[in-house]
Amino acid sequence: MSEQFAIGEVEVVVATVNLSAVRSFRAANASRSMQAANRTLKYPRVQLAFSLSAEQADFDYSSAVPTQPIDPVRLHTPAEEINLGPACWLWDYLRRSNQGGFFLPLSGGIDSCSTAVLVYSMCRLVVDACRRGDAQTLADVRRIVGDDAYEPGSAQELANHLLYTGYMGTQNSTAETRDRARRLAIDIGSYHVDLRMDTVVSAIVALFALVSGKQPQYAVHGGSSAENLALQNIQARLRMLLAYLLAALLPWTRGKQRSLLVLGSANVDESLRGYFTKYDCSSADLNPIGSISKSDLRKYIAYARDHMELPILDAFLGAVPSAELVPYSTDYMQTDEDEMGMTYDELSEYGKLRKIERCGPYSMFVQLLHLWKDKRDLSADQIAAKVKRFFFYYSINRHKMTTITPSYHAETYSPDDNRFDLRPFLYDSRWVLQFQRIDDAVEKIKDANQDSQ
C-alpha cells in the first residue's frame, strides 16, 4: 500500500484487477440496468480483437491473483496527520524553491514551537528516506546543503543545516520564554541565534519623538490605548524585518550560498479573530500551521513529546500564552486570552461555526445556546456578549486576511483569505440587524424564564 504522506516525487502501486468482478459489481445495480434498457437510443456493442490482458491470462493459474482489498485500512490520527502532512509540504516547497533551508522566529510559545517541530519531523522523514536508499531525496539534500558528498546521519544533524531559529527578545521578554526557545533549538538541532533588539526599538521610538515632539508610553506607565498598541506593533513588525535580514545573511556567515525561506507561525483561530499584528513575523514565505487550531496544536505537541523523544515540549504545554510586548507589572501580566476576551477553546468554536457552518451573529448565538447548554454555566446574556465580541473583532480585522502568508490547508477550517473566501473583507462592525435580533432573543428567553418561575 502507498504511504498517505511521503516525501518522494512519485510512488508506484501495482495491482492486479479482476475485470469480471468489476462488471459483476456494476451489473448488481438493478435500477441502473433498467434505466439503461429503457433508453430509446441504443448503443451497439462492437467486438474488438483486443484485450487488456494476455489472452491466456484467464486460464493461466500461475499468473498473479487479483489484489485483495486492504483490511483494515490504516488511518492516521489527527495528530499524526499534523505531524506528516505539513512536513511533506515543507520539503516539497524547499526542494523546488532553490533555497538553503528555513528561518523561524522562535518565541518560546507553542505556535512557533509547533512550526519548529514540524521542520524537525520533515528532517526525520528525509533522513529515513536517505537510509532506505532514496537516490532522489539524497540528491536533493546534497543540492540544498551544498555538499555533493553529504550523508545525513541524524535528524538533528540535518536540521542544523536546514533550520535556523532566532529568539528576538526585548526588555518585555521573560527569561522563561528565552530558555524554552534555547532548549528546544538544542533538542531539535537547529542553528540558533539569541538577540536583544531593544536598541532598534528605541531608535524607532526616538525617531517618532524627534518628528512629533511627543514620547509615547505604555498603558502601564500611563499611556493611552493608541500609544500602547503602537509600541507593541513596533516590536512585532521589527521582528519581521529582522527575520528576513537573518534569513538572507545567516547562511552567508557559515560559508553557504543560498538564502532561507522565512516561516510564520499564526494559527487559524488567531487569524480568524485577527489577533496578530499585520506585517509582523506572522508575515512570512510559508506558514505550516495556518489551518490548524490552537487546541489541535496542543494535542500535536503532546503527541510529539511522546513519539519524538522531546521532553522539552512539556514546558511549552504548561506555559501561559503571552505576546510579551508590554512591561510586566505587579498589577498586570499580558496574556493572550485576557487580551482577546475569550479562551482559545471558545475561539475554536466560534471559528468553526463561522468558517465551516457559515454562521452569522444570530445563527451562531442560537447554536451556542444549544451547544453550551450542558457544558457551560452561561446565561443567554453572557453568550450574546461573547458572540458580539467575536464578530466585532472578526469584522474590523478582516482586512488582515487579504495579506496572510500562504498556509498548509488541511481541512475546511482554514483562514478565510482572498483566494478561498469570496465574501467581502470589510463588514460593518456594528452588525445592527443581527445584534438587534440577538437582543430580542435574549429578552424572550428572560421573559420565558420569569414566566416559568
CSV table of C-alpha atoms in Angstrom, one decimal:
chain,number,residue,atom,x,y,z
A,1,MET,CA,0.0,0.0,0.0
A,2,SER,CA,1.2,3.5,-0.8
A,3,GLU,CA,2.0,5.9,2.0
A,4,GLN,CA,-0.6,8.6,2.6
A,5,PHE,CA,2.2,11.1,3.3
A,6,ALA,CA,5.5,10.7,1.6
A,7,ILE,CA,8.4,13.0,0.5
A,8,GLY,CA,9.2,11.1,-2.7
A,9,GLU,CA,8.2,12.6,-6.0
A,10,VAL,CA,6.4,9.5,-7.2
A,11,GLU,CA,5.0,6.3,-5.6
A,12,VAL,CA,4.0,3.5,-7.9
A,13,VAL,CA,1.5,1.0,-6.7
A,14,VAL,CA,0.9,-2.2,-8.8
A,15,ALA,CA,-2.4,-4.1,-8.6
A,16,THR,CA,-4.0,-6.9,-10.5
A,17,VAL,CA,-7.6,-6.1,-11.3
A,18,ASN,CA,-10.3,-8.7,-11.9
A,19,LEU,CA,-12.3,-7.1,-14.7
A,20,SER,CA,-15.1,-9.7,-14.4
A,21,ALA,CA,-15.6,-8.7,-10.8
A,22,VAL,CA,-15.9,-5.0,-11.9
A,23,ARG,CA,-18.6,-5.9,-14.5
A,24,SER,CA,-20.4,-8.0,-11.9
A,25,PHE,CA,-20.4,-5.2,-9.4
A,26,ARG,CA,-21.8,-2.7,-12.0
A,27,ALA,CA,-24.5,-5.2,-13.1
A,28,ALA,CA,-25.6,-5.7,-9.5
A,29,ASN,CA,-27.1,-2.2,-9.5
A,30,ALA,CA,-30.5,-3.2,-11.0
A,31,SER,CA,-32.0,0.2,-11.2
A,32,ARG,CA,-29.2,1.5,-13.4
A,33,SER,CA,-29.6,-1.6,-15.7
A,34,MET,CA,-33.3,-1.0,-16.0
A,35,GLN,CA,-32.7,2.7,-16.9
A,36,ALA,CA,-30.2,1.7,-19.5
A,37,ALA,CA,-32.5,-0.8,-21.0
A,38,ASN,CA,-35.3,1.8,-21.3
A,39,ARG,CA,-33.2,4.2,-23.3
A,40,THR,CA,-34.7,4.9,-26.7
A,41,LEU,CA,-31.2,5.4,-28.2
A,42,LYS,CA,-29.4,2.1,-28.4
A,43,TYR,CA,-25.7,1.8,-28.4
A,44,PRO,CA,-24.3,-1.1,-30.4
A,45,ARG,CA,-21.7,-3.3,-28.8
A,46,VAL,CA,-18.6,-3.8,-31.0
A,47,GLN,CA,-16.3,-6.7,-30.5
A,48,LEU,CA,-12.6,-5.8,-31.0
A,49,ALA,CA,-9.7,-8.2,-31.4
A,50,PHE,CA,-8.0,-6.5,-28.4
A,51,SER,CA,-7.7,-7.4,-24.7
A,52,LEU,CA,-6.4,-5.5,-21.7
A,53,SER,CA,-4.7,-8.7,-20.5
A,54,ALA,CA,-2.9,-11.6,-22.2
A,55,GLU,CA,-5.3,-14.0,-24.0
A,56,GLN,CA,-4.2,-16.9,-21.9
A,57,ALA,CA,-4.4,-15.0,-18.6
A,58,ASP,CA,-8.0,-16.2,-18.0
A,59,PHE,CA,-6.8,-19.8,-17.9
A,60,ASP,CA,-3.2,-19.4,-16.6
A,61,TYR,CA,-3.4,-20.2,-12.9
A,62,SER,CA,0.3,-19.4,-12.5
A,63,SER,CA,-0.3,-15.7,-13.1
A,64,ALA,CA,-0.9,-13.2,-10.3
A,65,VAL,CA,-4.1,-13.4,-8.4
A,66,PRO,CA,-6.3,-10.3,-8.2
A,67,THR,CA,-5.1,-7.9,-5.5
A,68,GLN,CA,-7.3,-8.2,-2.4
A,69,PRO,CA,-8.8,-5.2,-0.6
A,70,ILE,CA,-6.7,-3.8,2.2
A,71,ASP,CA,-8.3,-4.7,5.5
A,72,PRO,CA,-8.1,-2.9,7.8
A,73,VAL,CA,-7.2,0.4,6.2
A,74,ARG,CA,-4.6,2.3,8.1
A,75,LEU,CA,-6.0,5.7,9.1
A,76,HIS,CA,-3.8,8.3,10.7
A,77,THR,CA,-4.9,10.1,13.8
A,78,PRO,CA,-5.3,13.9,13.6
A,79,ALA,CA,-2.0,14.4,15.5
A,80,GLU,CA,-0.2,12.0,13.0
A,81,GLU,CA,-1.7,13.9,10.1
A,82,ILE,CA,-0.4,17.2,11.5
A,83,ASN,CA,3.0,15.6,12.0
A,84,LEU,CA,3.3,14.3,8.5
A,85,GLY,CA,1.3,16.5,6.1
A,86,PRO,CA,3.0,19.9,6.7
A,87,ALA,CA,6.4,18.1,6.9
A,88,CYS,CA,6.0,16.7,3.4
A,89,TRP,CA,4.6,20.1,2.2
A,90,LEU,CA,7.7,21.9,3.6
A,91,TRP,CA,10.1,19.5,2.0
A,92,ASP,CA,8.4,19.7,-1.4
A,93,TYR,CA,8.4,23.5,-1.3
A,94,LEU,CA,12.1,23.7,-0.1
A,95,ARG,CA,13.5,21.4,-2.8
A,96,ARG,CA,11.6,23.3,-5.5
A,97,SER,CA,12.5,26.8,-4.3
A,98,ASN,CA,16.3,26.6,-4.7
A,99,GLN,CA,16.7,28.0,-1.2
A,100,GLY,CA,19.0,26.7,1.5
A,101,GLY,CA,16.6,26.0,4.3
A,102,PHE,CA,14.2,27.8,6.7
A,103,PHE,CA,14.5,30.6,9.2
A,104,LEU,CA,12.0,30.6,12.0
A,105,PRO,CA,11.4,33.3,14.7
A,106,LEU,CA,11.3,31.1,17.8
A,107,SER,CA,9.4,33.0,20.5
A,108,GLY,CA,9.2,30.3,23.2
A,109,GLY,CA,5.4,29.9,22.7
A,110,ILE,CA,3.5,26.9,21.5
A,111,ASP,CA,2.8,28.2,17.9
A,112,SER,CA,6.5,28.7,16.9
A,113,CYS,CA,7.3,25.6,18.8
A,114,SER,CA,4.9,23.6,16.6
A,115,THR,CA,6.4,25.0,13.5
A,116,ALA,CA,9.9,24.1,14.6
A,117,VAL,CA,8.8,20.6,15.5
A,118,LEU,CA,7.2,20.2,12.0
A,119,VAL,CA,10.5,21.1,10.4
A,120,TYR,CA,12.2,18.5,12.7
A,121,SER,CA,9.6,16.0,11.6
A,122,MET,CA,10.5,16.8,8.0
A,123,CYS,CA,14.1,16.2,8.7
A,124,ARG,CA,13.2,12.8,10.2
A,125,LEU,CA,11.3,11.8,7.1
A,126,VAL,CA,14.2,12.9,4.8
A,127,VAL,CA,16.8,11.0,6.9
A,128,ASP,CA,14.7,7.9,6.8
A,129,ALA,CA,14.3,8.1,3.0
A,130,CYS,CA,18.0,8.5,2.6
A,131,ARG,CA,18.7,5.5,4.7
A,132,ARG,CA,16.2,3.5,2.6
A,133,GLY,CA,18.3,4.3,-0.5
A,134,ASP,CA,16.0,7.0,-2.0
A,135,ALA,CA,18.5,8.4,-4.5
A,136,GLN,CA,16.3,11.4,-5.5
A,137,THR,CA,15.9,12.6,-1.9
A,138,LEU,CA,19.6,12.2,-1.2
A,139,ALA,CA,20.4,14.2,-4.3
A,140,ASP,CA,18.0,17.0,-3.2
A,141,VAL,CA,19.6,17.1,0.2
A,142,ARG,CA,23.1,17.4,-1.2
A,143,ARG,CA,22.0,20.1,-3.6
A,144,ILE,CA,20.3,22.1,-0.8
A,145,VAL,CA,23.1,21.7,1.7
A,146,GLY,CA,25.7,22.4,-1.0
A,147,ASP,CA,27.8,19.3,-0.4
A,148,ASP,CA,28.0,16.6,-3.1
A,149,ALA,CA,29.3,14.1,-0.6
A,150,TYR,CA,27.0,14.8,2.3
A,151,GLU,CA,25.3,11.9,4.1
A,152,PRO,CA,22.7,12.9,6.7
A,153,GLY,CA,23.5,11.0,9.9
A,154,SER,CA,20.5,12.1,12.0
A,155,ALA,CA,17.5,14.4,12.0
A,156,GLN,CA,19.3,16.8,14.4
A,157,GLU,CA,22.4,16.9,12.1
A,158,LEU,CA,20.2,17.7,9.1
A,159,ALA,CA,18.2,20.3,11.0
A,160,ASN,CA,21.5,22.1,11.8
A,161,HIS,CA,21.9,22.6,8.0
A,162,LEU,CA,18.3,23.3,7.1
A,163,LEU,CA,16.7,25.1,10.1
A,164,TYR,CA,17.8,28.4,11.5
A,165,THR,CA,15.9,29.7,14.6
A,166,GLY,CA,16.1,33.1,16.3
A,167,TYR,CA,14.9,34.4,19.6
A,168,MET,CA,14.3,38.1,19.2
A,169,GLY,CA,13.8,39.4,22.7
A,170,THR,CA,13.2,42.8,24.2
A,171,GLN,CA,13.0,44.2,27.7
A,172,ASN,CA,9.5,42.9,27.8
A,173,SER,CA,10.6,39.3,27.2
A,174,THR,CA,10.9,36.8,30.0
A,175,ALA,CA,13.8,34.5,30.9
A,176,GLU,CA,11.3,31.6,30.7
A,177,THR,CA,10.5,32.1,27.0
A,178,ARG,CA,14.1,32.7,26.2
A,179,ASP,CA,15.2,29.5,27.9
A,180,ARG,CA,12.4,27.4,26.3
A,181,ALA,CA,13.4,28.6,22.9
A,182,ARG,CA,17.1,27.8,23.5
A,183,ARG,CA,16.4,24.3,24.9
A,184,LEU,CA,14.1,23.4,22.0
A,185,ALA,CA,16.7,24.5,19.5
A,186,ILE,CA,19.3,22.3,21.2
A,187,ASP,CA,17.0,19.3,21.2
A,188,ILE,CA,16.0,19.5,17.5
A,189,GLY,CA,19.4,20.6,16.4
A,190,SER,CA,18.6,23.9,14.7
A,191,TYR,CA,21.2,26.7,14.2
A,192,HIS,CA,20.0,29.1,16.9
A,193,VAL,CA,20.7,32.8,17.4
A,194,ASP,CA,19.6,34.8,20.5
A,195,LEU,CA,19.4,38.5,20.3
A,196,ARG,CA,18.0,41.6,22.0
A,197,MET,CA,16.5,44.2,19.7
A,198,ASP,CA,15.9,47.0,22.3
A,199,THR,CA,18.3,49.3,20.6
A,200,VAL,CA,16.4,49.0,17.3
A,201,VAL,CA,13.0,49.6,19.1
A,202,SER,CA,14.4,52.6,21.0
A,203,ALA,CA,15.7,54.1,17.7
A,204,ILE,CA,12.3,53.9,16.1
A,205,VAL,CA,10.6,55.4,19.2
A,206,ALA,CA,13.2,58.2,19.4
A,207,LEU,CA,12.7,59.0,15.7
A,208,PHE,CA,9.0,59.4,16.3
A,209,ALA,CA,9.7,61.6,19.3
A,210,LEU,CA,12.0,63.7,17.2
A,211,VAL,CA,9.4,64.2,14.5
A,212,SER,CA,6.3,64.7,16.7
A,213,GLY,CA,7.8,66.2,19.9
A,214,LYS,CA,5.9,63.6,21.9
A,215,GLN,CA,7.1,60.5,23.7
A,216,PRO,CA,4.6,57.6,23.6
A,217,GLN,CA,4.2,55.5,26.7
A,218,TYR,CA,2.8,52.0,27.6
A,219,ALA,CA,-0.6,51.8,29.3
A,220,VAL,CA,1.1,50.5,32.5
A,221,HIS,CA,3.1,53.8,32.5
A,222,GLY,CA,0.0,56.0,31.9
A,223,GLY,CA,-0.2,56.0,28.1
A,224,SER,CA,-3.3,55.8,26.0
A,225,SER,CA,-4.5,52.7,24.2
A,226,ALA,CA,-3.3,54.2,20.9
A,227,GLU,CA,0.2,54.6,22.4
A,228,ASN,CA,0.2,51.2,24.0
A,229,LEU,CA,-0.8,49.5,20.7
A,230,ALA,CA,1.7,51.4,18.6
A,231,LEU,CA,4.6,50.5,20.9
A,232,GLN,CA,3.6,46.8,20.8
A,233,ASN,CA,3.3,46.9,17.0
A,234,ILE,CA,6.8,48.4,16.6
A,235,GLN,CA,8.3,45.4,18.3
A,236,ALA,CA,6.2,42.9,16.3
A,237,ARG,CA,7.0,44.5,12.9
A,238,LEU,CA,10.7,44.9,13.6
A,239,ARG,CA,10.8,41.1,14.2
A,240,MET,CA,9.6,40.6,10.6
A,241,LEU,CA,12.3,42.9,9.3
A,242,LEU,CA,15.0,41.1,11.4
A,243,ALA,CA,13.7,37.7,10.3
A,244,TYR,CA,14.2,38.5,6.6
A,245,LEU,CA,17.6,40.0,7.3
A,246,LEU,CA,18.7,37.0,9.2
A,247,ALA,CA,17.2,34.7,6.6
A,248,ALA,CA,19.3,36.4,3.9
A,249,LEU,CA,22.6,36.6,5.7
A,250,LEU,CA,22.9,33.9,8.4
A,251,PRO,CA,23.8,31.2,5.8
A,252,TRP,CA,26.5,33.6,4.4
A,253,THR,CA,28.1,33.8,7.8
A,254,ARG,CA,28.5,30.0,7.7
A,255,GLY,CA,30.0,30.0,4.2
A,256,LYS,CA,26.8,28.9,2.5
A,257,GLN,CA,25.5,30.3,-0.8
A,258,ARG,CA,21.7,30.1,-0.6
A,259,SER,CA,19.3,32.2,1.5
A,260,LEU,CA,16.4,30.9,3.6
A,261,LEU,CA,12.7,30.8,3.4
A,262,VAL,CA,11.0,32.5,6.4
A,263,LEU,CA,8.4,30.5,8.3
A,264,GLY,CA,5.4,32.1,10.0
A,265,SER,CA,3.5,30.7,13.0
A,266,ALA,CA,0.0,32.1,13.1
A,267,ASN,CA,-2.7,29.5,13.8
A,268,VAL,CA,-6.1,29.6,12.2
A,269,ASP,CA,-8.0,30.7,15.3
A,270,GLU,CA,-5.9,33.9,15.8
A,271,SER,CA,-6.1,34.6,12.1
A,272,LEU,CA,-10.0,34.5,12.0
A,273,ARG,CA,-10.1,36.6,15.2
A,274,GLY,CA,-7.4,39.0,13.8
A,275,TYR,CA,-5.3,38.6,16.9
A,276,PHE,CA,-2.0,39.4,15.4
A,277,THR,CA,-0.2,42.4,14.0
A,278,LYS,CA,-0.4,43.0,10.3
A,279,TYR,CA,3.1,42.6,8.8
A,280,ASP,CA,4.7,41.2,12.0
A,281,CYS,CA,6.6,37.9,12.0
A,282,SER,CA,3.4,36.1,11.0
A,283,SER,CA,4.1,37.6,7.6
A,284,ALA,CA,6.5,35.1,6.0
A,285,ASP,CA,7.0,32.9,3.0
A,286,LEU,CA,5.2,29.9,4.4
A,287,ASN,CA,3.0,29.1,7.3
A,288,PRO,CA,2.8,25.3,8.1
A,289,ILE,CA,0.2,25.8,10.9
A,290,GLY,CA,-2.1,28.3,9.2
A,291,SER,CA,-5.1,26.0,9.1
A,292,ILE,CA,-4.5,24.3,12.5
A,293,SER,CA,-6.4,25.5,15.6
A,294,LYS,CA,-4.7,26.2,18.9
A,295,SER,CA,-6.4,23.3,20.6
A,296,ASP,CA,-5.2,20.9,17.9
A,297,LEU,CA,-1.7,22.3,18.1
A,298,ARG,CA,-1.6,21.5,21.8
A,299,LYS,CA,-2.7,17.9,21.1
A,300,TYR,CA,0.0,17.7,18.4
A,301,ILE,CA,2.7,18.9,20.8
A,302,ALA,CA,1.6,16.3,23.4
A,303,TYR,CA,1.9,13.7,20.6
A,304,ALA,CA,5.3,14.9,19.5
A,305,ARG,CA,6.6,14.9,23.1
A,306,ASP,CA,5.7,11.2,23.5
A,307,HIS,CA,6.6,9.9,20.0
A,308,MET,CA,9.6,12.1,19.0
A,309,GLU,CA,11.5,12.0,22.3
A,310,LEU,CA,11.2,15.7,23.0
A,311,PRO,CA,10.5,16.1,26.8
A,312,ILE,CA,11.2,19.8,26.5
A,313,LEU,CA,7.7,20.1,24.9
A,314,ASP,CA,6.2,19.7,28.4
A,315,ALA,CA,7.4,23.2,29.2
A,316,PHE,CA,5.5,24.6,26.2
A,317,LEU,CA,2.3,22.8,27.1
A,318,GLY,CA,2.4,24.3,30.6
A,319,ALA,CA,3.2,27.9,29.5
A,320,VAL,CA,0.5,30.6,29.5
A,321,PRO,CA,0.3,32.1,26.0
A,322,SER,CA,1.5,35.7,26.0
A,323,ALA,CA,2.8,38.1,23.4
A,324,GLU,CA,5.2,39.7,25.9
A,325,LEU,CA,5.0,43.1,24.2
A,326,VAL,CA,4.3,45.3,27.3
A,327,PRO,CA,6.3,45.7,30.5
A,328,TYR,CA,5.4,43.4,33.3
A,329,SER,CA,3.9,44.9,36.5
A,330,THR,CA,2.5,43.6,39.7
A,331,ASP,CA,-0.9,44.8,38.6
A,332,TYR,CA,-0.9,43.5,35.0
A,333,MET,CA,0.5,40.5,33.2
A,334,GLN,CA,-0.2,40.3,29.4
A,335,THR,CA,-1.9,37.1,28.4
A,336,ASP,CA,-3.5,36.2,25.0
A,337,GLU,CA,-6.8,35.1,26.4
A,338,ASP,CA,-7.2,38.2,28.6
A,339,GLU,CA,-6.4,40.5,25.7
A,340,MET,CA,-8.8,38.6,23.3
A,341,GLY,CA,-11.6,38.5,25.9
A,342,MET,CA,-12.1,34.8,25.1
A,343,THR,CA,-10.4,31.5,25.6
A,344,TYR,CA,-8.7,29.6,22.8
A,345,ASP,CA,-11.3,26.8,23.2
A,346,GLU,CA,-14.1,29.3,22.7
A,347,LEU,CA,-12.3,30.9,19.8
A,348,SER,CA,-12.0,27.5,18.1
A,349,GLU,CA,-15.8,27.0,18.4
A,350,TYR,CA,-16.5,30.5,17.1
A,351,GLY,CA,-14.1,30.0,14.2
A,352,LYS,CA,-15.6,26.6,13.1
A,353,LEU,CA,-19.1,27.9,13.3
A,354,ARG,CA,-18.2,30.9,11.2
A,355,LYS,CA,-15.9,29.3,8.7
A,356,ILE,CA,-17.4,25.8,8.3
A,357,GLU,CA,-21.1,26.3,9.2
A,358,ARG,CA,-21.1,29.8,7.7
A,359,CYS,CA,-22.9,31.2,10.8
A,360,GLY,CA,-23.7,34.9,11.1
A,361,PRO,CA,-24.0,36.5,14.6
A,362,TYR,CA,-27.6,35.5,15.2
A,363,SER,CA,-27.3,31.9,14.0
A,364,MET,CA,-24.1,31.4,16.0
A,365,PHE,CA,-25.8,32.7,19.1
A,366,VAL,CA,-28.7,30.2,18.6
A,367,GLN,CA,-26.3,27.3,18.0
A,368,LEU,CA,-24.2,28.2,21.1
A,369,LEU,CA,-27.3,28.3,23.2
A,370,HIS,CA,-27.7,24.6,22.5
A,371,LEU,CA,-24.1,23.6,22.3
A,372,TRP,CA,-23.2,25.2,25.6
A,373,LYS,CA,-26.4,24.3,27.4
A,374,ASP,CA,-25.0,21.4,29.3
A,375,LYS,CA,-21.3,22.3,29.0
A,376,ARG,CA,-21.1,25.8,30.3
A,377,ASP,CA,-22.8,27.7,33.1
A,378,LEU,CA,-23.6,30.8,31.0
A,379,SER,CA,-26.7,32.8,30.7
A,380,ALA,CA,-28.1,34.0,27.4
A,381,ASP,CA,-26.8,37.5,28.2
A,382,GLN,CA,-23.3,36.2,28.6
A,383,ILE,CA,-23.4,34.1,25.4
A,384,ALA,CA,-24.8,37.1,23.5
A,385,ALA,CA,-21.9,39.3,24.7
A,386,LYS,CA,-19.3,36.7,23.7
A,387,VAL,CA,-20.8,36.3,20.2
A,388,LYS,CA,-20.9,40.1,19.7
A,389,ARG,CA,-17.3,40.5,20.9
A,390,PHE,CA,-16.1,37.9,18.4
A,391,PHE,CA,-17.9,39.4,15.5
A,392,PHE,CA,-16.8,42.9,16.3
A,393,TYR,CA,-13.1,41.9,16.2
A,394,TYR,CA,-13.7,39.5,13.3
A,395,SER,CA,-15.2,42.3,11.1
A,396,ILE,CA,-12.6,45.0,12.0
A,397,ASN,CA,-9.7,42.6,11.3
A,398,ARG,CA,-11.0,41.1,8.1
A,399,HIS,CA,-8.6,43.2,6.1
A,400,LYS,CA,-5.7,41.1,7.5
A,401,MET,CA,-7.0,38.0,5.8
A,402,THR,CA,-6.1,39.5,2.4
A,403,THR,CA,-2.4,39.5,3.2
A,404,ILE,CA,-1.9,36.4,5.3
A,405,THR,CA,1.0,34.1,4.5
A,406,PRO,CA,0.4,31.1,2.2
A,407,SER,CA,-0.6,28.2,4.5
A,408,TYR,CA,-0.9,24.5,4.5
A,409,HIS,CA,-4.6,23.8,4.1
A,410,ALA,CA,-5.5,20.5,5.7
A,411,GLU,CA,-9.3,20.9,6.2
A,412,THR,CA,-12.2,23.2,5.5
A,413,TYR,CA,-11.4,25.1,8.8
A,414,SER,CA,-8.8,27.3,7.2
A,415,PRO,CA,-8.3,31.1,7.3
A,416,ASP,CA,-10.7,32.9,5.0
A,417,ASP,CA,-8.4,34.8,2.7
A,418,ASN,CA,-8.8,36.4,-0.7
A,419,ARG,CA,-8.0,33.1,-2.5
A,420,PHE,CA,-10.6,30.8,-0.9
A,421,ASP,CA,-13.3,33.1,0.5
A,422,LEU,CA,-15.2,35.4,-1.8
A,423,ARG,CA,-17.1,37.2,0.9
A,424,PRO,CA,-16.4,40.9,1.4
A,425,PHE,CA,-13.3,41.5,3.5
A,426,LEU,CA,-14.9,44.7,5.0
A,427,TYR,CA,-18.0,44.3,7.2
A,428,ASP,CA,-20.0,46.8,9.3
A,429,SER,CA,-18.7,46.1,12.8
A,430,ARG,CA,-21.9,47.3,14.3
A,431,TRP,CA,-24.0,44.4,12.8
A,432,VAL,CA,-27.1,46.4,13.6
A,433,LEU,CA,-29.8,44.0,12.4
A,434,GLN,CA,-28.0,40.8,13.6
A,435,PHE,CA,-27.2,42.2,17.1
A,436,GLN,CA,-30.7,43.5,17.5
A,437,ARG,CA,-32.1,40.0,16.7
A,438,ILE,CA,-29.8,38.6,19.4
A,439,ASP,CA,-31.0,41.2,21.9
A,440,ASP,CA,-34.7,40.4,21.1
A,441,ALA,CA,-34.0,36.7,21.6
A,442,VAL,CA,-32.3,37.3,24.9
A,443,GLU,CA,-35.4,39.3,26.1
A,444,LYS,CA,-37.7,36.5,25.0
A,445,ILE,CA,-35.6,34.0,26.9
A,446,LYS,CA,-35.6,36.2,30.0
A,447,ASP,CA,-39.4,36.6,29.8
A,448,ALA,CA,-39.9,32.8,29.4
A,449,ASN,CA,-37.7,32.1,32.4
A,450,GLN,CA,-39.7,34.6,34.5
A,451,ASP,CA,-43.0,33.0,33.5
A,452,SER,CA,-41.6,29.5,34.4
A,453,GLN,CA,-40.8,30.8,37.9
